Amino acid sequence: MTEGLTDDQKTFADSLDRLLTDTLPFARRQAAVATPGGFDEDVWRQLVELGCMAAAFPEEHGGLGGGPEELMIIGEKFGRHLVTGPFLASVVLGGHAVLFADSDAWKARVLPGVAGGTKKLALAWVERQARHDLHDVATSVRAANGRWVLSGRKDVVPGGAQADVIVVSARASGDRRDRDGIVLVAVPADAPGVVRLDERAHDGNRVSTILLDGVEVDETQLLTTPDRGLAVLERVIDHAIAYVCADAAGSMWQVFETTLEYLKTRQQFDRTLGSFQALQHRLVDLYIDCELSWSMVLDATQALDTPQRRHAVSSAKVAVGESARRVAEEGVQLHGGIGMTMDVPVGHHLKRAVVMNASFGDADHHLGLLASSPVSRESNHV
Amino acid sequence: MCAFYLPGGGVSEDIEQFREEVRVFIREALPDDLRRKVRREHAGFTPADTSRWMRILHERGWSCPSWPVEHGGPGWSFEQQYVFERELALNDAPHVSVFSAGMVGPALIEFGTEDQKERFLPGLANGDIILCQGYSEPDAGSDLASLKCRADRDGDDYVINGSKIWTSDATWANWMFGLFRTDSSGRKQHGITLLLVDMATPGISVHPIPTFEGGEELNQVFFENVRVPGANRLGPEHEGWSIGKYILSLERFGSAEVSRTMAMLDRVREIAAREPLRDGYLIDDADFSKKLVRAGIALRQVELTERRLLFAADDLGAEASLLKIKGTEVQQQVISLMVEALGPYGQLDPEDMSARDNAPLPDAAHHAGKVCFNLRKSTIWGGSSEVLRNIIARSVLELRS
Ligand SMILES: Cc1cc2nc3c(=O)[nH]c(=O)nc-3n(C[C@H](O)[C@H](O)[C@H](O)COP(=O)(O)OP(=O)(O)OC[C@H]3O[C@@H](n4cnc5c(N)ncnc54)[C@H](O)[C@@H]3O)c2cc1C
């Protein structure tokens, strides 16, 4: 799975894997999920020290100069070890929103903190009526006496509970479903008028509803112009999709490997379960799903800064999402009764797969995007 | 192997009158809180709720649909039992107790002594007895016959030592029906004895095993010198395997859960009609509504096949296993659609939505995910899909390994 990575990247992947194996055994992971924040602060500090938060940011913003491949490496390991915490929220979503947007002042103000682990960001884009459509934005930002006023409601905001600054997609002009007229706004979490309602997601992460009740912002908090907001948002979300696909792939490999190990040792009918051909074929299918998915992850990751981005990312989301769900369900099934229990990881991998499928657009959403894009009308074998 | 017609296809006037009677009864007798829990796909539903419902049904004489009149049952025809079960599910009422009314009651009527019938049947019928099933052990799951938990003869009593695992609802149960090893000299299917064990007997301890979605149904039960009177043995000593399997075959039949899945599918439709999509609702979306239709067809296949096999009573063999295999598959498909219908909200695991009056979430976000995870069990318990396929391969297709 390390094919095509540089030596430095391989070393980074190994160190990260070792760190998580040593510091976050499953029991400790479970204890962390049960804390109010839902993650292990101590492990988080060590992840910061290892450079996880900085890995994908340019050096000029306090990063280590990596990019999508570093996110992929981290995602794969986090998926394997069922890591919780606001990495996706702060680094991939909030951090990259600021990075891809157009305010140098905000980049200077927050990115070094994100990379150094002292600041946390979040991105708020989901709305009740929008389902999976990024451009369906009712939250409004309107000029009033030289200031701007932000009003609306955002749901299932990853890491909203931990964020110092929340990047919000808001409509500056046009109708609810126009692609034009959307801006990204940086809002300090403690600004007057911001109310947070925190919930848990099935994977143990915290997500929030953010109520914006006449929040006053000034011009400098608008990170994009109204003609750029959606393009930046789509680019950020595509990075996030590539990342969660890597996470899902890591999770799948882990499920496959532990299920394989389990069936090699579990005895029924005076034989190991792995000796039954019906089960051997099931394991082979899991293995095939893992290999196919990893190819899609690599493709999506490498396409992020190319014209193939949208096509590769949506394709990966569909394929990897469905595989992740299937592999985890099979993992539970093949474990039998013990697969249904809290203290065995396999069920928690299933929860992670369900969250992955429900976030950033489900299969139907991405199939719709692919089917309606001109690329799909012509032969696209490259 | 198959019947050539769909019996019960012609609807008689009597049965429609009966159906109406059941509906009226449910409307009047079903407590609101139970209805609410059922409508939340049984999230938070406990054996105490089943007991309460059994008591209400018992007053009407309907708590044990399959029992004959002489044992306190309603003496219904197959058709009536079928309609009753359907109407319960479609009118948001809980099922009758599967263990009491569906499994142990019929086994007692078939194999029990007069004394046992007198002691147990009334409590099973009125909800006073809450049962748990002590079959599986850590090393005896699919290979159930290899069970080792011992019941040693001591005068008129048995003394049990060992443990049972995955025992659903053992914390609620006041009685267990369990399979125990009384002889290990012969074939492993021989030397198994079925005992009814009072859960208050000294020496029993129950250790909950939380399920991964946070449910509290599973337990491991430990026995240390637990003394059970010989009078609590159901059937002959050492011959419990065939009775245990008889009981399991009853479980397998109802466990296609067609009616419950129908009700669930209706609720997915209701959710899809409320979830916004573009300028309309999810239900208007061709992709999603076709998935609903597809699930409906899959369910109809099971329903029709169930009818066909159910009413051809003398044909009821290993074929019934196919109903559980397919019924549970559709059930899992439908509850997954419920999660999918919630879109981004399908990832939520909200603790308590009462504090959210100012920013409500979709109602089903509260339970759909949890139930979806929990129902992964349906293809594992009561005969896993793999074990049932083995049974069909061996008994129906006559394949040998
Ligand atoms: C929620 C829940 C509730 C339960 N409630 C009860 C209860 O109340 N009372 C009770 O006694 N038991 C109960 N069970 C236990 C259940 O009956 C067992 O889990 C089941 O029999 C499988 O046994 P196992 O868990 O040991 O899995 P194993 O037997 O170890 O099987 C693991 C996997 O291998 C497959 N497999 C096994 N053998 C073969 C084979 N020969 N060919 C192909 N595949 C095979 C199985 O299907 C399964 O997928 C419950 C289980 C669950 C999950």
Tab-separated table of N, CA, C and O and ligand atoms in Angstrom, chain A residues 266 268-269 273 276 279 333-337 340, chain B residues 133-136 141-142 166-168 217-218 377 380-382 384 386 390, ligand 1:
chain	number	residue	atom	x	y	z
A	266	ARG	N	-10.774	-19.240	14.951
A	266	ARG	CA	-12.052	-19.655	15.528
A	266	ARG	C	-12.434	-21.063	15.052
A	266	ARG	O	-12.488	-21.317	13.843
A	268	GLN	N	-15.185	-24.174	14.952
A	268	GLN	CA	-16.521	-24.747	15.121
A	268	GLN	C	-16.530	-26.030	14.305
A	268	GLN	O	-15.813	-26.131	13.305
A	269	PHE	N	-17.320	-26.984	14.695
A	269	PHE	CA	-17.385	-28.275	13.993
A	269	PHE	C	-15.992	-28.924	13.910
A	269	PHE	O	-15.640	-29.522	12.893
A	273	LEU	N	-12.954	-22.041	11.163
A	273	LEU	CA	-13.984	-21.540	10.241
A	273	LEU	C	-13.380	-21.221	8.882
A	273	LEU	O	-14.020	-21.377	7.846
A	276	PHE	N	-13.707	-23.563	5.835
A	276	PHE	CA	-14.938	-23.748	5.040
A	276	PHE	C	-14.849	-22.914	3.763
A	276	PHE	O	-14.636	-21.709	3.808
A	279	LEU	N	-16.760	-19.694	3.346
A	279	LEU	CA	-16.208	-18.531	4.045
A	279	LEU	C	-14.911	-18.052	3.392
A	279	LEU	O	-14.623	-16.851	3.382
A	333	GLN	N	-20.736	-9.838	10.284
A	333	GLN	CA	-21.410	-11.123	10.043
A	333	GLN	C	-20.458	-12.297	10.280
A	333	GLN	O	-20.807	-13.271	10.943
A	334	LEU	N	-19.260	-12.177	9.741
A	334	LEU	CA	-18.331	-13.312	9.809
A	334	LEU	C	-17.743	-13.493	11.208
A	334	LEU	O	-17.249	-14.560	11.538
A	335	HIS	N	-17.808	-12.461	12.031
A	335	HIS	CA	-17.395	-12.620	13.422
A	335	HIS	C	-18.469	-13.356	14.233
A	335	HIS	O	-18.192	-13.846	15.318
A	336	GLY	N	-19.708	-13.370	13.741
A	336	GLY	CA	-20.783	-13.973	14.531
A	336	GLY	C	-21.131	-13.087	15.722
A	336	GLY	O	-20.946	-11.865	15.673
A	337	GLY	N	-21.621	-13.692	16.807
A	337	GLY	CA	-22.101	-12.935	17.965
A	337	GLY	C	-21.112	-11.901	18.464
A	337	GLY	O	-21.481	-10.761	18.767
A	340	MET	N	-21.048	-8.349	17.195
A	340	MET	CA	-22.090	-7.396	17.590
A	340	MET	C	-21.724	-6.635	18.859
A	340	MET	O	-22.502	-5.813	19.330
B	133	GLN	N	-33.233	-17.424	26.478
B	133	GLN	CA	-32.891	-18.668	25.789
B	133	GLN	C	-31.419	-19.000	26.025
B	133	GLN	O	-30.530	-18.294	25.550
B	134	GLY	N	-31.168	-20.063	26.751
B	134	GLY	CA	-29.788	-20.437	27.061
B	134	GLY	C	-29.304	-21.572	26.192
B	134	GLY	O	-29.243	-22.723	26.630
B	135	TYR	N	-28.979	-21.256	24.963
B	135	TYR	CA	-28.443	-22.265	24.043
B	135	TYR	C	-26.947	-22.042	23.832
B	135	TYR	O	-26.123	-22.874	24.149
B	136	SER	N	-26.594	-20.884	23.245
B	136	SER	CA	-25.220	-20.646	22.791
B	136	SER	C	-24.223	-20.598	23.941
B	136	SER	O	-24.545	-20.167	25.047
B	141	GLY	N	-21.441	-22.091	19.057
B	141	GLY	CA	-22.318	-21.126	18.398
B	141	GLY	C	-23.029	-21.815	17.258
B	141	GLY	O	-24.061	-22.460	17.436
B	142	SER	N	-22.446	-21.699	16.066
B	142	SER	CA	-23.006	-22.409	14.915
B	142	SER	C	-23.022	-23.914	15.183
B	142	SER	O	-23.946	-24.620	14.810
B	166	TRP	N	-24.362	-14.761	24.899
B	166	TRP	CA	-25.283	-14.107	23.961
B	166	TRP	C	-26.734	-14.292	24.405
B	166	TRP	O	-27.635	-14.296	23.581
B	167	THR	N	-26.927	-14.454	25.704
B	167	THR	CA	-28.273	-14.712	26.211
B	167	THR	C	-29.064	-13.398	26.215
B	167	THR	O	-28.867	-12.552	27.079
B	168	SER	N	-29.948	-13.245	25.238
B	168	SER	CA	-30.719	-12.004	25.135
B	168	SER	C	-31.614	-11.835	26.353
B	168	SER	O	-32.252	-12.792	26.796
B	217	GLU	N	-29.018	-5.727	25.332
B	217	GLU	CA	-29.755	-6.986	25.365
B	217	GLU	C	-28.882	-8.208	25.675
B	217	GLU	O	-29.353	-9.173	26.241
B	218	LEU	N	-27.608	-8.159	25.306
B	218	LEU	CA	-26.783	-9.368	25.390
B	218	LEU	C	-26.154	-9.572	26.759
B	218	LEU	O	-25.829	-8.614	27.457
B	377	LYS	N	-27.818	-8.104	13.651
B	377	LYS	CA	-27.917	-9.361	14.382
B	377	LYS	C	-28.848	-10.344	13.698
B	377	LYS	O	-28.703	-11.553	13.870
B	380	ILE	N	-27.433	-13.209	12.122
B	380	ILE	CA	-26.502	-13.996	12.946
B	380	ILE	C	-27.247	-14.931	13.900
B	380	ILE	O	-26.924	-16.096	14.020
B	381	TRP	N	-28.289	-14.400	14.556
B	381	TRP	CA	-28.940	-15.216	15.590
B	381	TRP	C	-30.046	-16.089	14.991
B	381	TRP	O	-30.402	-15.941	13.825
B	382	GLY	N	-30.532	-17.002	15.829
B	382	GLY	CA	-31.634	-17.860	15.407
B	382	GLY	C	-31.304	-18.646	14.156
B	382	GLY	O	-32.164	-18.884	13.308
B	384	SER	N	-27.699	-18.582	11.752
B	384	SER	CA	-27.099	-17.566	10.888
B	384	SER	C	-27.420	-17.901	9.428
B	384	SER	O	-27.732	-19.047	9.100
B	386	GLU	N	-25.509	-18.301	7.067
B	386	GLU	CA	-24.587	-19.319	6.543
B	386	GLU	C	-25.042	-20.711	6.983
B	386	GLU	O	-25.080	-21.649	6.179
B	390	ASN	N	-26.342	-23.934	4.809
B	390	ASN	CA	-25.852	-25.309	4.955
B	390	ASN	C	-27.012	-26.285	5.125
B	390	ASN	O	-27.001	-27.385	4.575
C	1	LIG	C1	-27.979	-10.058	19.173
C	1	LIG	C2	-27.851	-11.529	19.390
C	1	LIG	C3	-28.746	-12.163	20.245
C	1	LIG	C4	-28.622	-13.523	20.514
C	1	LIG	N1	-29.479	-14.095	21.412
C	1	LIG	C5	-29.290	-15.382	21.767
C	1	LIG	C6	-30.084	-15.969	22.799
C	1	LIG	O1	-30.981	-15.334	23.364
C	1	LIG	N2	-29.818	-17.219	23.171
C	1	LIG	C7	-28.839	-17.968	22.575
C	1	LIG	O2	-28.668	-19.116	22.957
C	1	LIG	N3	-28.071	-17.444	21.590
C	1	LIG	C8	-28.265	-16.163	21.181
C	1	LIG	N4	-27.468	-15.614	20.197
C	1	LIG	C9	-26.346	-16.392	19.676
C	1	LIG	C10	-26.462	-16.793	18.241
C	1	LIG	O3	-27.363	-17.840	18.096
C	1	LIG	C11	-25.031	-17.150	17.778
C	1	LIG	O4	-24.322	-15.951	17.703
C	1	LIG	C12	-25.005	-17.863	16.457
C	1	LIG	O5	-25.451	-19.157	16.621
C	1	LIG	C13	-23.594	-17.897	15.840
C	1	LIG	O6	-22.673	-18.432	16.712
C	1	LIG	P1	-21.311	-17.666	17.035
C	1	LIG	O7	-21.646	-16.322	17.470
C	1	LIG	O8	-20.524	-18.509	17.965
C	1	LIG	O9	-20.565	-17.562	15.653
C	1	LIG	P2	-19.670	-18.684	14.957
C	1	LIG	O10	-20.332	-19.973	15.050
C	1	LIG	O11	-18.291	-18.563	15.474
C	1	LIG	O12	-19.731	-18.208	13.447
C	1	LIG	C14	-18.984	-17.139	12.915
C	1	LIG	C15	-19.362	-16.970	11.462
C	1	LIG	O13	-19.064	-18.144	10.733
C	1	LIG	C16	-20.203	-18.648	10.059
C	1	LIG	N5	-20.146	-20.102	10.024
C	1	LIG	C17	-20.059	-20.937	11.089
C	1	LIG	N6	-20.012	-22.191	10.688
C	1	LIG	C18	-20.082	-22.195	9.338
C	1	LIG	C19	-20.059	-23.215	8.332
C	1	LIG	N7	-19.993	-24.489	8.653
C	1	LIG	N8	-20.157	-22.848	7.034
C	1	LIG	C20	-20.238	-21.540	6.713
C	1	LIG	N9	-20.247	-20.537	7.618
C	1	LIG	C21	-20.159	-20.866	8.917
C	1	LIG	C22	-21.341	-18.122	10.879
C	1	LIG	O14	-22.528	-18.085	10.136
C	1	LIG	C23	-20.854	-16.754	11.253
C	1	LIG	O15	-21.044	-15.866	10.193
C	1	LIG	C24	-27.598	-14.272	19.901
C	1	LIG	C25	-26.724	-13.632	19.015
C	1	LIG	C26	-26.847	-12.279	18.752
C	1	LIG	C27	-25.887	-11.640	17.814
